[in-house]
Structures are given as C-alpha cells and as structure tokens.
Amino acid sequence: YQTFNEIFYVTWASLGNAADFGNMNGRYATGSFESDTRACFGGGHTSGRSNIIDYITVASLGDSTDFGDIHTGAEGPGGLTSGTRGVFTPGQEPGRVDRLQYVTIDTTGNTTDFGNLSSARSHSKGLSGE
C-alpha cells in the first residue's frame, strides 16, 4: 500500500475534475465523517495502525489540523455522524473489538466511549442519514 497526503474536492454544482484542497497526515484506510463545517478523518495506517484524528474546515481550502486521538490505533474504522457527533466503528485493531467511540465534531479532543456492538468485529463500516 502507498500512503497519500493529498485532499481533493469536487464542486457538486458544476461538472469538472477534482481540485486540490490541501494536505493531511499521510495514511490510508481512515474512517471519516463530517458536519456542515468540518470533515474528520481518523485511524488508518502508515507504517503501523494509527490513532490520529485530523480535521479540515469544509468552507476553506487548506491542510488538515490535529483534532485528537482514537483510543487505540485502528486500520479501516467506519465512521457515522448525526452532524453533531461523529462515531468511529471498529477497524482492524489487534484482534476484534466491540467498542464504539465518539467525538463532538465542533470541538477538538480525543474519543470518548459511546457504547458497544452486540459482538466483537473488525473492518466494520458506518452509514448515516438525516
């Protein structure tokens, strides 16, 4: 695998190619979620599992900023959101886990325990809707 640090964006209201948004901490297999103002990217893999959470401000181009940390490093966590709270579902951690972790998207900081799945999983994904 190759890690990338580029962030691209597409303007939905017009046809065209993706354009450069900025850069983030280079890794792959991150989980992500967003609000109207921020997009957060957590976990992933560099030379090992990562516990980093980065965010970008959606309305302005630029590099990502450190948000906080996921409790343990996870490759490929899922992400889901209510628009206010973002939840990371288990990725590939050392073994399967049942822990769900959340952050409040408008504030920065480390994840907090959200609850547990009915059984331990790995490589789970998330889906959100309003």
XYZ file of N, CA and C in Angstrom:
390
model
N 0.827 -1.182 0.000
C 0.000 0.000 0.000
C 0.870 1.243 0.000
N 0.332 2.300 -0.549
C 1.038 3.563 -0.573
C 0.186 4.598 0.147
N 0.827 5.377 1.024
C 0.086 6.424 1.712
C 0.113 7.701 0.889
N -0.953 8.444 0.986
C -1.065 9.713 0.270
C -1.420 10.788 1.273
N -1.019 12.005 1.000
C -1.372 13.087 1.904
C -2.237 14.149 1.232
N -2.658 13.916 0.000
C -3.435 14.918 -0.723
C -4.922 14.813 -0.388
N -5.562 15.969 -0.296
C -7.006 16.051 -0.135
C -7.546 16.746 -1.382
N -8.580 16.173 -1.996
C -9.186 16.755 -3.181
C -10.647 17.087 -2.893
N -11.197 17.987 -3.677
C -12.620 18.302 -3.551
C -13.249 18.419 -4.925
N -14.565 18.286 -4.944
C -15.359 18.422 -6.163
C -16.469 19.428 -5.857
N -16.715 20.339 -6.753
C -17.832 21.267 -6.608
C -19.067 20.587 -7.188
N -20.022 20.243 -6.337
C -21.194 19.472 -6.749
C -22.050 20.191 -7.781
N -22.088 21.519 -7.731
C -22.990 22.274 -8.604
C -22.487 22.409 -10.036
N -21.292 21.899 -10.326
C -20.777 22.010 -11.696
C -20.039 20.743 -12.086
N -19.955 20.483 -13.367
C -19.199 19.344 -13.866
C -17.719 19.713 -13.877
N -16.864 18.745 -13.663
C -15.437 19.020 -13.713
C -14.646 18.027 -12.901
N -13.368 18.155 -12.967
C -12.461 17.265 -12.260
C -12.251 17.713 -10.822
N -11.730 16.817 -10.007
C -11.389 17.152 -8.632
C -10.239 18.153 -8.627
N -10.209 18.994 -7.609
C -9.163 20.003 -7.463
C -8.484 19.823 -6.105
N -7.288 20.353 -5.974
C -6.513 20.229 -4.740
C -7.151 21.046 -3.618
N -7.344 20.423 -2.460
C -7.894 21.091 -1.284
C -6.775 21.458 -0.316
N -5.837 20.540 -0.118
C -4.745 20.720 0.837
C -4.108 19.370 1.120
N -3.433 19.256 2.242
C -2.742 18.025 2.625
C -3.150 17.596 4.026
N -2.998 16.306 4.293
C -3.231 15.763 5.621
C -2.102 14.816 5.980
N -2.099 14.361 7.217
C -1.113 13.398 7.691
C -1.237 12.144 6.837
N -0.210 11.817 6.033
C -0.281 10.737 5.052
C -0.556 9.372 5.660
N -1.688 8.792 5.325
C -2.057 7.437 5.726
C -3.205 6.977 4.843
N -3.508 5.709 4.881
C -4.627 5.171 4.117
C -5.537 4.405 5.056
N -6.737 4.061 4.569
C -7.724 3.278 5.324
C -8.213 4.011 6.570
N -8.549 5.297 6.404
C -9.104 6.059 7.520
C -10.620 5.924 7.557
N -11.203 6.180 8.703
C -12.639 6.348 8.822
C -12.935 7.837 8.757
N -14.103 8.214 8.290
C -14.397 9.642 8.176
C -15.865 9.936 8.425
N -16.136 11.164 8.815
C -17.488 11.693 8.961
C -17.385 13.201 8.906
N -18.536 13.867 8.780
C -18.500 15.317 8.630
C -19.750 15.964 9.215
N -19.600 17.268 9.442
C -20.729 18.131 9.785
C -20.824 19.167 8.672
N -21.630 20.187 8.854
C -21.708 21.253 7.859
C -20.425 22.074 7.796
N -19.620 22.033 8.861
C -18.429 22.880 8.916
C -17.101 22.130 8.891
N -17.067 20.887 9.354
C -15.814 20.138 9.444
C -15.954 18.735 8.875
N -14.837 18.224 8.362
C -14.723 16.812 7.994
C -13.593 16.227 8.822
N -13.826 15.076 9.424
C -12.833 14.429 10.287
C -12.402 13.098 9.687
N -11.106 12.799 9.822
C -10.510 11.565 9.319
C -9.755 10.922 10.474
N -10.082 9.672 10.814
C -9.450 9.047 11.966
C -8.931 7.661 11.685
N -7.913 7.282 12.458
C -7.319 5.961 12.328
C -6.554 5.844 11.032
N -6.478 4.646 10.514
C -5.774 4.392 9.271
C -4.456 3.682 9.498
N -3.610 3.760 8.496
C -2.354 3.021 8.529
C -1.260 3.854 7.876
N -0.115 3.898 8.503
C 1.096 4.470 7.896
C 2.106 3.337 7.874
N 3.031 3.308 8.800
C 3.921 2.154 8.942
C 3.372 1.204 10.001
N 2.255 1.549 10.578
C 1.531 0.757 11.565
C 0.163 1.372 11.744
N -0.666 0.779 12.582
C -2.005 1.330 12.811
C -1.895 2.706 13.465
N -2.757 3.611 13.032
C -2.705 4.989 13.504
C -3.876 5.294 14.426
N -3.643 6.130 15.443
C -4.718 6.592 16.315
C -5.008 8.080 16.113
N -4.487 8.680 15.058
C -4.621 10.107 14.789
C -6.020 10.436 14.253
N -6.566 11.570 14.708
C -7.753 12.162 14.096
C -7.337 13.540 13.582
N -7.580 13.802 12.296
C -7.358 15.111 11.680
C -8.703 15.681 11.272
N -8.758 17.007 11.070
C -9.965 17.601 10.513
C -9.600 18.713 9.543
N -10.542 19.001 8.663
C -10.451 20.155 7.777
C -11.705 20.990 7.968
N -11.573 22.268 7.696
C -12.726 23.164 7.673
C -13.251 23.154 6.248
N -14.468 22.696 6.061
C -15.031 22.451 4.736
C -15.089 23.721 3.881
N -15.380 24.866 4.491
C -15.597 26.101 3.733
C -14.313 26.772 3.260
N -13.149 26.284 3.680
C -11.905 26.926 3.252
C -10.880 25.881 2.863
N -10.131 26.162 1.822
C -9.073 25.259 1.391
C -7.930 25.327 2.386
N -7.224 24.216 2.546
C -6.073 24.219 3.440
C -5.767 22.839 3.952
N -4.672 22.746 4.670
C -4.212 21.480 5.224
C -5.051 21.070 6.429
N -4.995 19.788 6.750
C -5.714 19.293 7.920
C -5.016 19.753 9.194
N -5.771 19.725 10.286
C -5.296 20.118 11.605
C -5.546 18.957 12.558
N -4.684 18.813 13.555
C -4.860 17.754 14.538
C -6.135 17.978 15.335
N -6.959 16.944 15.444
C -8.214 17.003 16.174
C -8.057 16.368 17.546
N -7.391 15.227 17.598
C -7.234 14.435 18.817
C -6.849 13.023 18.437
N -7.159 12.062 19.290
C -6.779 10.674 19.048
C -7.943 9.726 19.283
N -7.928 8.629 18.523
C -8.807 7.490 18.782
C -8.162 6.701 19.918
N -8.967 6.040 20.741
C -8.456 5.316 21.910
C -7.314 4.357 21.565
N -7.498 3.551 20.526
C -6.430 2.659 20.061
C -6.297 2.806 18.549
N -5.134 2.535 18.031
C -4.921 2.601 16.591
C -5.804 1.610 15.864
N -6.399 2.041 14.767
C -7.301 1.183 14.012
C -7.135 1.444 12.528
N -6.956 0.386 11.764
C -6.901 0.487 10.304
C -8.292 0.225 9.758
N -8.820 1.159 8.982
C -10.113 0.978 8.336
C -11.319 1.065 9.233
N -11.344 1.983 10.225
C -12.569 2.096 11.010
C -13.691 2.678 10.161
N -14.912 2.415 10.542
C -16.041 3.060 9.894
C -16.319 4.383 10.575
N -17.084 5.227 9.915
C -17.470 6.496 10.508
C -18.926 6.775 10.241
N -19.639 7.293 11.225
C -21.012 7.702 11.034
C -21.264 8.961 11.856
N -22.263 9.728 11.477
C -22.479 11.012 12.139
C -23.945 11.383 12.221
N -24.241 12.182 13.213
C -25.539 12.828 13.319
C -25.447 14.260 12.801
N -24.249 14.672 12.413
C -23.986 16.052 12.050
C -23.396 16.826 13.218
N -23.623 16.359 14.438
C -23.077 16.966 15.651
C -22.025 16.064 16.274
N -22.344 14.787 16.346
C -21.454 13.801 16.953
C -20.994 12.844 15.866
N -19.698 12.518 15.862
C -19.155 11.534 14.937
C -18.740 10.293 15.690
N -19.071 9.121 15.160
C -18.767 7.848 15.821
C -17.848 7.023 14.929
N -16.774 6.502 15.517
C -15.896 5.555 14.833
C -16.309 4.150 15.227
N -16.546 3.293 14.230
C -16.823 1.884 14.459
C -15.508 1.125 14.393
N -15.439 -0.101 14.923
C -14.165 -0.813 14.963
C -13.550 -1.045 13.583
N -12.268 -0.833 13.511
C -11.498 -1.178 12.321
C -10.695 -2.422 12.628
N -9.610 -2.604 11.906
C -8.718 -3.716 12.206
C -7.767 -3.255 13.297
N -8.025 -3.715 14.482
C -7.184 -3.421 15.623
C -6.469 -4.715 15.973
N -5.655 -4.722 17.000
C -5.103 -6.015 17.414
C -6.232 -6.907 17.933
N -6.812 -7.695 17.064
C -7.958 -8.527 17.396
C -9.258 -7.797 17.126
N -10.363 -8.500 17.295
C -11.683 -7.906 17.088
C -12.101 -7.184 18.361
N -12.830 -6.095 18.184
C -13.308 -5.330 19.336
C -14.782 -4.981 19.139
N -15.443 -4.612 20.234
C -16.849 -4.233 20.155
C -17.066 -2.767 20.520
N -15.992 -2.019 20.711
C -16.063 -0.639 21.195
C -16.454 0.363 20.105
N -17.399 1.245 20.408
C -17.742 2.400 19.575
C -17.204 3.632 20.288
N -16.621 4.565 19.527
C -16.017 5.755 20.105
C -16.583 6.986 19.403
N -16.774 8.087 20.131
C -17.339 9.280 19.503
C -16.562 10.539 19.860
N -16.760 11.562 19.028
C -16.298 12.920 19.300
C -17.434 13.866 18.976
N -17.419 15.035 19.586
C -18.308 16.125 19.184
C -17.555 16.897 18.118
N -18.087 16.955 16.911
C -17.346 17.438 15.748
C -16.932 18.903 15.877
N -17.732 19.746 16.507
C -17.396 21.169 16.606
C -16.340 21.484 17.663
N -15.957 20.507 18.470
C -14.880 20.700 19.444
C -13.790 19.689 19.145
N -12.579 19.974 19.500
C -11.492 19.023 19.278
C -11.232 18.235 20.551
N -10.635 17.065 20.400
C -10.300 16.243 21.556
C -10.268 14.774 21.198
N -9.935 13.976 22.181
C -9.866 12.535 21.992
C -11.260 11.918 22.014
N -11.362 10.691 21.509
C -12.649 9.997 21.509
C -13.070 9.635 22.929
N -14.371 9.448 23.074
C -14.988 9.009 24.320
C -15.783 7.759 24.012
N -15.899 6.857 24.993
C -16.661 5.626 24.797
C -18.118 5.959 24.497
N -18.654 5.362 23.423
C -20.036 5.582 23.010
C -20.914 4.408 23.407
N -20.341 3.230 23.468
C -21.093 2.015 23.766
C -20.420 0.843 23.074
N -21.149 -0.247 22.954
C -20.580 -1.461 22.397
C -21.504 -2.098 21.372
N -20.907 -2.799 20.425
C -21.647 -3.630 19.487
C -22.108 -4.891 20.204
N -23.007 -5.641 19.586
C -23.502 -6.870 20.206
C -22.440 -7.958 20.259
N -21.420 -7.870 19.389
C -20.293 -8.797 19.437
C -19.082 -8.111 18.811
N -17.901 -8.647 19.095
C -16.661 -8.058 18.596
C -16.574 -8.196 17.079
N -16.078 -7.162 16.426
C -15.974 -7.115 14.971
C -14.647 -6.480 14.567
N -14.343 -6.601 13.287
C -13.253 -5.819 12.687
C -13.720 -5.390 11.303
N -13.107 -4.358 10.780
C -13.427 -3.821 9.457
C -14.908 -3.468 9.303
N -15.516 -2.953 10.362
C -16.920 -2.547 10.260
C -17.008 -1.203 9.531
N -18.146 -0.879 9.023
C -18.371 0.366 8.313
C -19.548 1.087 8.934
N -19.741 2.331 8.548
C -20.831 3.123 9.104
C -21.676 3.714 7.996
N -22.886 4.111 8.360
C -23.802 4.748 7.428
C -24.620 5.757 8.234
N -24.828 6.928 7.669
C -25.563 7.978 8.376
C -26.624 8.566 7.486
N -27.578 9.173 8.084
C -28.615 9.867 7.340
C -29.355 10.816 8.245
N -29.925 11.829 7.667
C -30.716 12.768 8.468
C -32.130 12.803 7.961
